[in-house]
PDB file of C-alpha atoms in Angstrom:
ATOM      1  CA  UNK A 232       3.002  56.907 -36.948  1.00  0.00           C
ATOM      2  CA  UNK A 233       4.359  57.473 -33.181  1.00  0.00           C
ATOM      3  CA  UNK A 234       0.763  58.968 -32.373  1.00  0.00           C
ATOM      4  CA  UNK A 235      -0.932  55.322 -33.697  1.00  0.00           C
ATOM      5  CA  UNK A 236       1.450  52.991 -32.178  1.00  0.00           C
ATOM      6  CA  UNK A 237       1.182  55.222 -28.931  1.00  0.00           C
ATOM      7  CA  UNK A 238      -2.702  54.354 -29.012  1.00  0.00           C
ATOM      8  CA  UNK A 239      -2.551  50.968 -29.991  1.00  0.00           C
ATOM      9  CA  UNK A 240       0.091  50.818 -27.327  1.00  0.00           C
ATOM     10  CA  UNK A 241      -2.475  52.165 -24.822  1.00  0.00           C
ATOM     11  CA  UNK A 242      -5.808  49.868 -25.738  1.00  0.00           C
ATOM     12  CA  UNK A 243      -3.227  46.985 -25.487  1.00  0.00           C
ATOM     13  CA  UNK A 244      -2.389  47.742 -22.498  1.00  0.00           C
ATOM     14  CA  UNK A 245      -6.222  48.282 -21.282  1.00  0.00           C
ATOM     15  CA  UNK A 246      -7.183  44.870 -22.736  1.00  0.00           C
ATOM     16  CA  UNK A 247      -4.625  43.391 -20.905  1.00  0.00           C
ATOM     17  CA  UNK A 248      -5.702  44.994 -17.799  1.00  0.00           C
ATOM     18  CA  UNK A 249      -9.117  44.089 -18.363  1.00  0.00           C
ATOM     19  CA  UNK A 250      -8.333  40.634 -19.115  1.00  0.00           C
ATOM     20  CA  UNK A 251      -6.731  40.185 -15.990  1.00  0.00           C
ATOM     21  CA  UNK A 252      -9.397  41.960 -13.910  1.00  0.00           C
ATOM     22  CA  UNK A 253     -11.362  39.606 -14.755  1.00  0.00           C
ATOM     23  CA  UNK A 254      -9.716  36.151 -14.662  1.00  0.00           C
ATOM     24  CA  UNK A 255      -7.603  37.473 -10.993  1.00  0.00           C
ATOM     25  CA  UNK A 256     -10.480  36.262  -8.853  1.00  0.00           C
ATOM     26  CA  UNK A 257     -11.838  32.920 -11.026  1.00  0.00           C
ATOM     27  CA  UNK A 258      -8.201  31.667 -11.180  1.00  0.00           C
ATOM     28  CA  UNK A 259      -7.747  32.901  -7.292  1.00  0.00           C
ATOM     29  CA  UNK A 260     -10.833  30.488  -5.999  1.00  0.00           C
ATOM     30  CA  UNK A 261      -9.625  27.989  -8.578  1.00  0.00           C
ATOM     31  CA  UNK A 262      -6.215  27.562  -6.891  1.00  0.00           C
ATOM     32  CA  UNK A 263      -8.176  27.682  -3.611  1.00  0.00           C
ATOM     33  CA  UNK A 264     -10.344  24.759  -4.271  1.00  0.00           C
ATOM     34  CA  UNK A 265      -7.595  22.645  -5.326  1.00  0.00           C
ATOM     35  CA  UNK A 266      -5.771  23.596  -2.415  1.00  0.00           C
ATOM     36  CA  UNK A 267      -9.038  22.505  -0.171  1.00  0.00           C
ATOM     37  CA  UNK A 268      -9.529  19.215  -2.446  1.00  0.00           C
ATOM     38  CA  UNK A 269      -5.528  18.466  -1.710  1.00  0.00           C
ATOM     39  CA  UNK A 270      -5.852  18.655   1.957  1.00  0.00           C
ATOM     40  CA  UNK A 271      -9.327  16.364   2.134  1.00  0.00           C
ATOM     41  CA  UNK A 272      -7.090  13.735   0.122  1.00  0.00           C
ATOM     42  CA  UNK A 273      -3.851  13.852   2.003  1.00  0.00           C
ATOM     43  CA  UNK A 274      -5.070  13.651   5.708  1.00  0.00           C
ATOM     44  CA  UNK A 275      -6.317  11.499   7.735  1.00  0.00           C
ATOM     45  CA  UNK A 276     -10.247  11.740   8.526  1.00  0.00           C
ATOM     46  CA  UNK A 277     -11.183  14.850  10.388  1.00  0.00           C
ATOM     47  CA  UNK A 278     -14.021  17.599  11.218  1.00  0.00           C
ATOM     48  CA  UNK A 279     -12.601  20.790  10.949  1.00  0.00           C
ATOM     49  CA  UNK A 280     -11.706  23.054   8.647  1.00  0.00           C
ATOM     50  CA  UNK A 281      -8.231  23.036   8.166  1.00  0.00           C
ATOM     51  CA  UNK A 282      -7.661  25.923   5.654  1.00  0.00           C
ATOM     52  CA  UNK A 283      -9.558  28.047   7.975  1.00  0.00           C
ATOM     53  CA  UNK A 284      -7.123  26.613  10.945  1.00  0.00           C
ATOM     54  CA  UNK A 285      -4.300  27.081   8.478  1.00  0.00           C
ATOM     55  CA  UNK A 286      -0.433  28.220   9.844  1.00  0.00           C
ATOM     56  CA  UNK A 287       2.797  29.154   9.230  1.00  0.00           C
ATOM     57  CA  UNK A 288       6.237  26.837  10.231  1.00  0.00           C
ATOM     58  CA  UNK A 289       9.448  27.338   9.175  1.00  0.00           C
ATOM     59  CA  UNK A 290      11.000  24.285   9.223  1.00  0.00           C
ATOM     60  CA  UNK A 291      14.700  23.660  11.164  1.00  0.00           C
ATOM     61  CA  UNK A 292      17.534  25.168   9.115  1.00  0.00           C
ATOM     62  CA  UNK A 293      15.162  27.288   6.430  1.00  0.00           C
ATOM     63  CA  UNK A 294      14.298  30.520   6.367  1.00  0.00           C
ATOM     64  CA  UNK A 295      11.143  30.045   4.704  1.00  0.00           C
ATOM     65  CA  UNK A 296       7.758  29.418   6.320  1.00  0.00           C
ATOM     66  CA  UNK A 297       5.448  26.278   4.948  1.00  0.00           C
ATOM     67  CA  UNK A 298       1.915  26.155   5.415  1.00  0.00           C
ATOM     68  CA  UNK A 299       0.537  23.567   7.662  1.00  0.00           C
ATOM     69  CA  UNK A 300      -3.511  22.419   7.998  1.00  0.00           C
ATOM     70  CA  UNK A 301      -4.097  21.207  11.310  1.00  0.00           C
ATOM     71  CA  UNK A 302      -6.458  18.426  10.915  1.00  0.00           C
ATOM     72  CA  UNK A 303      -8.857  17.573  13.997  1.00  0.00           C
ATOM     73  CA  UNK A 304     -11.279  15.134  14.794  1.00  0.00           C
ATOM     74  CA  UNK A 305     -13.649  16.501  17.651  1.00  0.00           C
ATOM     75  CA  UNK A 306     -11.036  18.851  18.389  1.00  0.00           C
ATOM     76  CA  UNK A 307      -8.220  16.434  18.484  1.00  0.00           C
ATOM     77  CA  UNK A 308      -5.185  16.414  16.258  1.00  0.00           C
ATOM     78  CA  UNK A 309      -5.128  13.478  13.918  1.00  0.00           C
ATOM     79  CA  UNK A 310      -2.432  14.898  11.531  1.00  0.00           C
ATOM     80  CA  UNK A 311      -1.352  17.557   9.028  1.00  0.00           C
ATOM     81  CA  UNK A 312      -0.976  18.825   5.553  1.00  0.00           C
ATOM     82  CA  UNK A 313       1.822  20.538   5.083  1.00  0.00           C
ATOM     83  CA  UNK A 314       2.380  22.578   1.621  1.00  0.00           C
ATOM     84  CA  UNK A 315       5.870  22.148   0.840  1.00  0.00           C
ATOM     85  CA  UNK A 316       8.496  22.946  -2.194  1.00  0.00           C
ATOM     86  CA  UNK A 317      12.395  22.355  -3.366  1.00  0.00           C
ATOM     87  CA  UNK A 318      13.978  24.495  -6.028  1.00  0.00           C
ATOM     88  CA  UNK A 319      15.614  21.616  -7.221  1.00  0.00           C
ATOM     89  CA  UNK A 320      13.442  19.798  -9.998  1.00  0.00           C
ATOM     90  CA  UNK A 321      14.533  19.388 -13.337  1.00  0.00           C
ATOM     91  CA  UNK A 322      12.987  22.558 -14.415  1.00  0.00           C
ATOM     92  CA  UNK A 323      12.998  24.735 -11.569  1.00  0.00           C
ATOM     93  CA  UNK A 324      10.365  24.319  -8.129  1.00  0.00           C
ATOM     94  CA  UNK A 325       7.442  22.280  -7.685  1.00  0.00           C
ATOM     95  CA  UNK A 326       5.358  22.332  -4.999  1.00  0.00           C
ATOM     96  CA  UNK A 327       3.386  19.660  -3.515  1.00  0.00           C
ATOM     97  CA  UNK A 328       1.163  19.037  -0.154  1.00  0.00           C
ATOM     98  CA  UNK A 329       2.167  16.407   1.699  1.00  0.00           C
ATOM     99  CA  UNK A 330      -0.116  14.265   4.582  1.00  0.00           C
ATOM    100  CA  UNK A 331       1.349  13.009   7.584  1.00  0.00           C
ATOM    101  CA  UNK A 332      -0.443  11.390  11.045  1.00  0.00           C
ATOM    102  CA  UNK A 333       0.805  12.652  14.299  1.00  0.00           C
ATOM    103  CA  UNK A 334       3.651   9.539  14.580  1.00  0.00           C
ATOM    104  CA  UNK A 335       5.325  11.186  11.074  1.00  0.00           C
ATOM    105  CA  UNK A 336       3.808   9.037   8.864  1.00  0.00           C
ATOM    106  CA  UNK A 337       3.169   9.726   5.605  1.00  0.00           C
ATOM    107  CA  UNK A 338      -0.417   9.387   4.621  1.00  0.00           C
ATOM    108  CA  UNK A 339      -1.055  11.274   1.111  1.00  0.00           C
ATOM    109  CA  UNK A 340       0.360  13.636  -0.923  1.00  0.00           C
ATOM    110  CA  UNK A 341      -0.758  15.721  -4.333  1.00  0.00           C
ATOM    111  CA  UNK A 342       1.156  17.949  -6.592  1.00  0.00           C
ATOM    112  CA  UNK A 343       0.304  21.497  -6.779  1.00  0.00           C
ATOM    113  CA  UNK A 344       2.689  22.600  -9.535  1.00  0.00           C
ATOM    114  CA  UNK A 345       5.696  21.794 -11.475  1.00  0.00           C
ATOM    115  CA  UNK A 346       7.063  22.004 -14.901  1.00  0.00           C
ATOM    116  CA  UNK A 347       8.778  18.604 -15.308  1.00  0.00           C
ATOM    117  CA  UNK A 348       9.274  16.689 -18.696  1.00  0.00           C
ATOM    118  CA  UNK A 349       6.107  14.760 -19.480  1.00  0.00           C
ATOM    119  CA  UNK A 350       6.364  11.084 -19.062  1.00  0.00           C
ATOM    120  CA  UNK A 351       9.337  11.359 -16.984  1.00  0.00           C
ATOM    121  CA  UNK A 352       9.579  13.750 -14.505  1.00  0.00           C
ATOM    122  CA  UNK A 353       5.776  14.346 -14.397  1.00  0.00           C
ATOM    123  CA  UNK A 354       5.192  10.595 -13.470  1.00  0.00           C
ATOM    124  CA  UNK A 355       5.727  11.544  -9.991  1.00  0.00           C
ATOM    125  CA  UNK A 356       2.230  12.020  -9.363  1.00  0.00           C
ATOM    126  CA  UNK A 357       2.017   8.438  -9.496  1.00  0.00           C
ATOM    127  CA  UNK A 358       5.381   7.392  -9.668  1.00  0.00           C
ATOM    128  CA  UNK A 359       5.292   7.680  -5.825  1.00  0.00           C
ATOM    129  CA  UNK A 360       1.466   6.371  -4.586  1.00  0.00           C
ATOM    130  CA  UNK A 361       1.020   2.368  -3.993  1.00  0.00           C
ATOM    131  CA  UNK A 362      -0.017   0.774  -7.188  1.00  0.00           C
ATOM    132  CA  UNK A 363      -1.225  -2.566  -6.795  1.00  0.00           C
ATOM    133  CA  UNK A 364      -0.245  -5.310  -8.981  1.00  0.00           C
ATOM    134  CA  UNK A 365       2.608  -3.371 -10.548  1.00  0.00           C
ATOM    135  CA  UNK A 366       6.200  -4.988  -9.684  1.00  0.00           C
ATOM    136  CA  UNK A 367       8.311  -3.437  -7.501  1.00  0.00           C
ATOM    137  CA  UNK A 368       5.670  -0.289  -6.828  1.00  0.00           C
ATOM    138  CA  UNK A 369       6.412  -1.123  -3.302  1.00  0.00           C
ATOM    139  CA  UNK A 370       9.996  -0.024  -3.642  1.00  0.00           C
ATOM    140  CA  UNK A 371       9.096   3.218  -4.597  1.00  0.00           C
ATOM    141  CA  UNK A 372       5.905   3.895  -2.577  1.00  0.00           C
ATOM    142  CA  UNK A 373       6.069   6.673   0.262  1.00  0.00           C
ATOM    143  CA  UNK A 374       2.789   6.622   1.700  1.00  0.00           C
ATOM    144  CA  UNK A 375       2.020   4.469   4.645  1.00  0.00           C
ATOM    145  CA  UNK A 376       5.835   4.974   5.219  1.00  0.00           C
ATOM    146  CA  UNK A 377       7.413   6.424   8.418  1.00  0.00           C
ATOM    147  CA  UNK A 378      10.842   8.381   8.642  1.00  0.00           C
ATOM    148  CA  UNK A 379      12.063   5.866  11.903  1.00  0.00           C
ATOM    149  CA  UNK A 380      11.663   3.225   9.844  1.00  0.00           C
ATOM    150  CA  UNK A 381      12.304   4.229   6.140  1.00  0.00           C
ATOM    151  CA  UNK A 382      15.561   6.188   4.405  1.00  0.00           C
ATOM    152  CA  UNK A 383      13.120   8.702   2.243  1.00  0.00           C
ATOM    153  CA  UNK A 384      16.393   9.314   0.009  1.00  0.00           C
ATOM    154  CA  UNK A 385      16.623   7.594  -4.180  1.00  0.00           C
ATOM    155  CA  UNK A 386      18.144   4.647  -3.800  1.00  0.00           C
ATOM    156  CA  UNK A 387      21.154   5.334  -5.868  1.00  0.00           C
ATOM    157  CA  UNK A 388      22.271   7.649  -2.820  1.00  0.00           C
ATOM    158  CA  UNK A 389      22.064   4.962  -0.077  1.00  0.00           C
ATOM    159  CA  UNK A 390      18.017   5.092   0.883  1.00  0.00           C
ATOM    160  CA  UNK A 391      15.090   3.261   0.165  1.00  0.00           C
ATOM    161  CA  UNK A 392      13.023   4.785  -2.527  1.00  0.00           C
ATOM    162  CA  UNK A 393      13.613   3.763  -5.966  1.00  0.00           C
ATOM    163  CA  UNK A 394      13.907   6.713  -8.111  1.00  0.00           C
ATOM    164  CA  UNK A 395      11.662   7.630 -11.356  1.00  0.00           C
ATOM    165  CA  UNK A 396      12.990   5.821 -14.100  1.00  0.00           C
ATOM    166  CA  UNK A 397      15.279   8.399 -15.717  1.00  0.00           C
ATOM    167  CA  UNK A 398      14.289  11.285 -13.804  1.00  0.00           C
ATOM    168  CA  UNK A 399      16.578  10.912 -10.495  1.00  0.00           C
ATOM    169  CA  UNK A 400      16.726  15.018 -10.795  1.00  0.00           C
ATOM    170  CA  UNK A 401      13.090  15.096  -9.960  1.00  0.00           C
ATOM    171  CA  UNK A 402      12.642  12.036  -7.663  1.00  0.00           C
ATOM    172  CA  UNK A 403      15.122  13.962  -5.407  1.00  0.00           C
ATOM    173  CA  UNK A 404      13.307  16.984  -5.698  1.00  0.00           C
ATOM    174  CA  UNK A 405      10.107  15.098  -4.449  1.00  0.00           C
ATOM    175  CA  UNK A 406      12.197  13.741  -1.840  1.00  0.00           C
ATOM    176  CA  UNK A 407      14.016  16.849  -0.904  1.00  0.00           C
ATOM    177  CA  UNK A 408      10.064  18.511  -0.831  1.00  0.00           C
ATOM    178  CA  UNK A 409       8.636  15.652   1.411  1.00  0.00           C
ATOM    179  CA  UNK A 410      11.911  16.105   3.596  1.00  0.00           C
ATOM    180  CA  UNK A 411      11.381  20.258   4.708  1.00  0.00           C
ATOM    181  CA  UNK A 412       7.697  19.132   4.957  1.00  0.00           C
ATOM    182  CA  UNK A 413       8.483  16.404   7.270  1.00  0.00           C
ATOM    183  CA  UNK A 414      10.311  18.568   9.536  1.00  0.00           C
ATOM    184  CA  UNK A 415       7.642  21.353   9.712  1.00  0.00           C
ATOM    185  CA  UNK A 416       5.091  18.484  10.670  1.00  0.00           C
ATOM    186  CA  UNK A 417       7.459  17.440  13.358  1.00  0.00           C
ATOM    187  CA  UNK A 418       7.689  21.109  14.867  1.00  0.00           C
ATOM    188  CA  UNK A 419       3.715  21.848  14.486  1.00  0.00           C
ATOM    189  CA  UNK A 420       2.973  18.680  16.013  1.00  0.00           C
ATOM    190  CA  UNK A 421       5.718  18.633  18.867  1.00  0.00           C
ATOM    191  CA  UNK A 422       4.307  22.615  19.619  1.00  0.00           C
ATOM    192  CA  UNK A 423       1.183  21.459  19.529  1.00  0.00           C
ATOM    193  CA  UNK A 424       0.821  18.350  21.891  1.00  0.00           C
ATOM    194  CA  UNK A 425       4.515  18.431  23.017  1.00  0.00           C
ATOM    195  CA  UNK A 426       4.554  15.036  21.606  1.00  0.00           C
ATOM    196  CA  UNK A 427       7.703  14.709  19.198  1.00  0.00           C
ATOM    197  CA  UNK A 428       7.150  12.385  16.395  1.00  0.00           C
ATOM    198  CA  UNK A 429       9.258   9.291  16.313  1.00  0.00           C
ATOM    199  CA  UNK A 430      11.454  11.025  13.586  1.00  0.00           C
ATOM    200  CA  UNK A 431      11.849  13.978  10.619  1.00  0.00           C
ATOM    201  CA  UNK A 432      12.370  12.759   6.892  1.00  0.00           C
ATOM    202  CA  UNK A 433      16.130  12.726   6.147  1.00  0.00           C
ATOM    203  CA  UNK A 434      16.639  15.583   3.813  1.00  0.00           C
ATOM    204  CA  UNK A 435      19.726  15.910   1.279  1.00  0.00           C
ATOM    205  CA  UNK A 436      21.310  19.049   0.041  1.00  0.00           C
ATOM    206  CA  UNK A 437      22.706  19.689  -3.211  1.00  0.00           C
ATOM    207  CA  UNK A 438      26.466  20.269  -3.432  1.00  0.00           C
ATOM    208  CA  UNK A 439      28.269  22.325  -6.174  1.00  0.00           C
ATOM    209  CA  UNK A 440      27.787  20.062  -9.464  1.00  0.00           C
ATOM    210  CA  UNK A 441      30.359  17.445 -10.059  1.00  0.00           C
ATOM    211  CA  UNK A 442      30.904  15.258 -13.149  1.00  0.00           C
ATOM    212  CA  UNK A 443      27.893  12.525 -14.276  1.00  0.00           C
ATOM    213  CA  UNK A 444      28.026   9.261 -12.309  1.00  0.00           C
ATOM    214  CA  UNK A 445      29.129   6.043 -14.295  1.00  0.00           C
ATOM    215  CA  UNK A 446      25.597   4.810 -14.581  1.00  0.00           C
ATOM    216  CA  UNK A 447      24.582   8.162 -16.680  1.00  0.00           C
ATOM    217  CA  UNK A 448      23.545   5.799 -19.250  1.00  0.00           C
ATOM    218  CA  UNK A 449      20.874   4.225 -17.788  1.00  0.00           C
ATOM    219  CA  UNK A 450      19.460   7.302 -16.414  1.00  0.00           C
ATOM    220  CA  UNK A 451      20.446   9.425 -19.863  1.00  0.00           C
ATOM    221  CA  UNK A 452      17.941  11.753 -20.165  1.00  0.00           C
ATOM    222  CA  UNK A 453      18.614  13.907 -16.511  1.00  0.00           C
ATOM    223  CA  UNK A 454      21.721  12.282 -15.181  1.00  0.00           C
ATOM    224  CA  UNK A 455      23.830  14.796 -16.791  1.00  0.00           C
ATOM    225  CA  UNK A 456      22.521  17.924 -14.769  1.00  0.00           C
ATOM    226  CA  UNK A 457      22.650  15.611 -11.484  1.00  0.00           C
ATOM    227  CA  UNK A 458      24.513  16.271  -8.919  1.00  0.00           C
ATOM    228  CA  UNK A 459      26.038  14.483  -6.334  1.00  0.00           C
ATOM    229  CA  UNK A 460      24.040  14.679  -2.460  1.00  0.00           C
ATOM    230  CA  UNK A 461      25.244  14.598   1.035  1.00  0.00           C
ATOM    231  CA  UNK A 462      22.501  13.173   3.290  1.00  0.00           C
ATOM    232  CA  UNK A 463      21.843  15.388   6.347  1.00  0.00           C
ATOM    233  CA  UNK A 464      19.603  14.251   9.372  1.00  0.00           C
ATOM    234  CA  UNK A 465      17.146  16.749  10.427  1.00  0.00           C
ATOM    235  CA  UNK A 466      17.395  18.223  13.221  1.00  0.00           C
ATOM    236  CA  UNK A 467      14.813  16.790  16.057  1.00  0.00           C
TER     237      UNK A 467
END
């Protein structure tokens, strides 16, 4: 008996090994090509190759690096992509690629990955883009939207960005994602033409949990695991 599980053990194992051996590399250029798609849609026009042009910023006040796509046109910089992330979504980190122009305004942005409820915290995808003809999209919007001029916080906490109906958890995720990306496209682009953007997304950190705000109700689904923000204003 211990010599047959022992073997089935073994060509389980192999299979496995196989199995990955061969999906590593299709599932590698996969995740490549969506990351090369993302970028085209996020930025403004250029003629480069950003991925190729592709480095590393750690934002002010993290310790981890982001990757930023220098888009060019003719050799000039036009704006950025800037793959960003918070550990703070409903159900764990998403990450997303944000656009921005060299002023700090938001021009795109896609989602890479996430594991948010479907039809709530998922909506962000769209949640977040214009949508014409819907009432009140523009409340909610974020591209076409500049830090100097816009709070990027929900508006529950003060800012001007109407959360995902009952899904605050991930709106400030997206929000808290799009703010450590902001910053990163403020340091690339003030190292880079030694112009500083007019401003840096205001970011919010999480504090330890406190009890459910009064309007729980309306937001039942996520308000109970929400905790309560202070705003901080990045650092120029």
């Amino acid at each position: 008996m211990v010599l047959s599980l022992g073997i089935i053990t073994i060509a389980a194992a192999a299979i496995l090994g196989g199995v990955y051996a061969a999906t590593k590399g299709p599932i590698e250029e996969a995740a490549q090509a969506k990351q090369v798609e993302a970028v085209k849609a996020v930025t403004p026009d250029f003629n480069n190759d950003p991925v190729a042009e592709m480095t590393t910023v750690v934002p002010e006040g993290e310790e981890r690096a982001l990757k930023v796509f220098p888009a060019r046109q003719d050799g000039r910089l036009v704006g950025t992509a800037v793959e960003s992330y918070s550990m703070n979504g409903f159900s764990g980190e998403i990450t997303l690629i944000y656009g921005f122009d060299t002023e700090g305004t938001l021009t795109g942005f896609e989602v890479m990955a996430h594991q948010e409820t479907p039809g709530l915290g998922a909506k962000m995808d769209e949640w977040f883009k214009p949508a014409e003809g819907v009432a009140g999209a523009e409340g909610r919007t974020v591209i076409g939207r500049n830090p100097a001029s816009t709070n990027f916080t929900v508006s529950k906490d003060g800012g001007d960005i109407d959360a995902i109906t009952a899904a605050t958890i991930t709106s400030r995720a997206f929000l808290d994602a799009l703010a450590r990306a902001s910053r990163a496209n403020q340091a690339f682009v003030q190292n880079e033409t030694g112009a500083i953007p007019a401003a840096a997304v205001t970011g919010a950190t999480p504090k330890a949990a406190q009890a459910a705000p009064s309007e729980a109700a309306a937001d039942s689904t996520v308000m109970a695991e929400t905790e309560d923000n202070t705003l901080v204003v990045a650092e120029p």
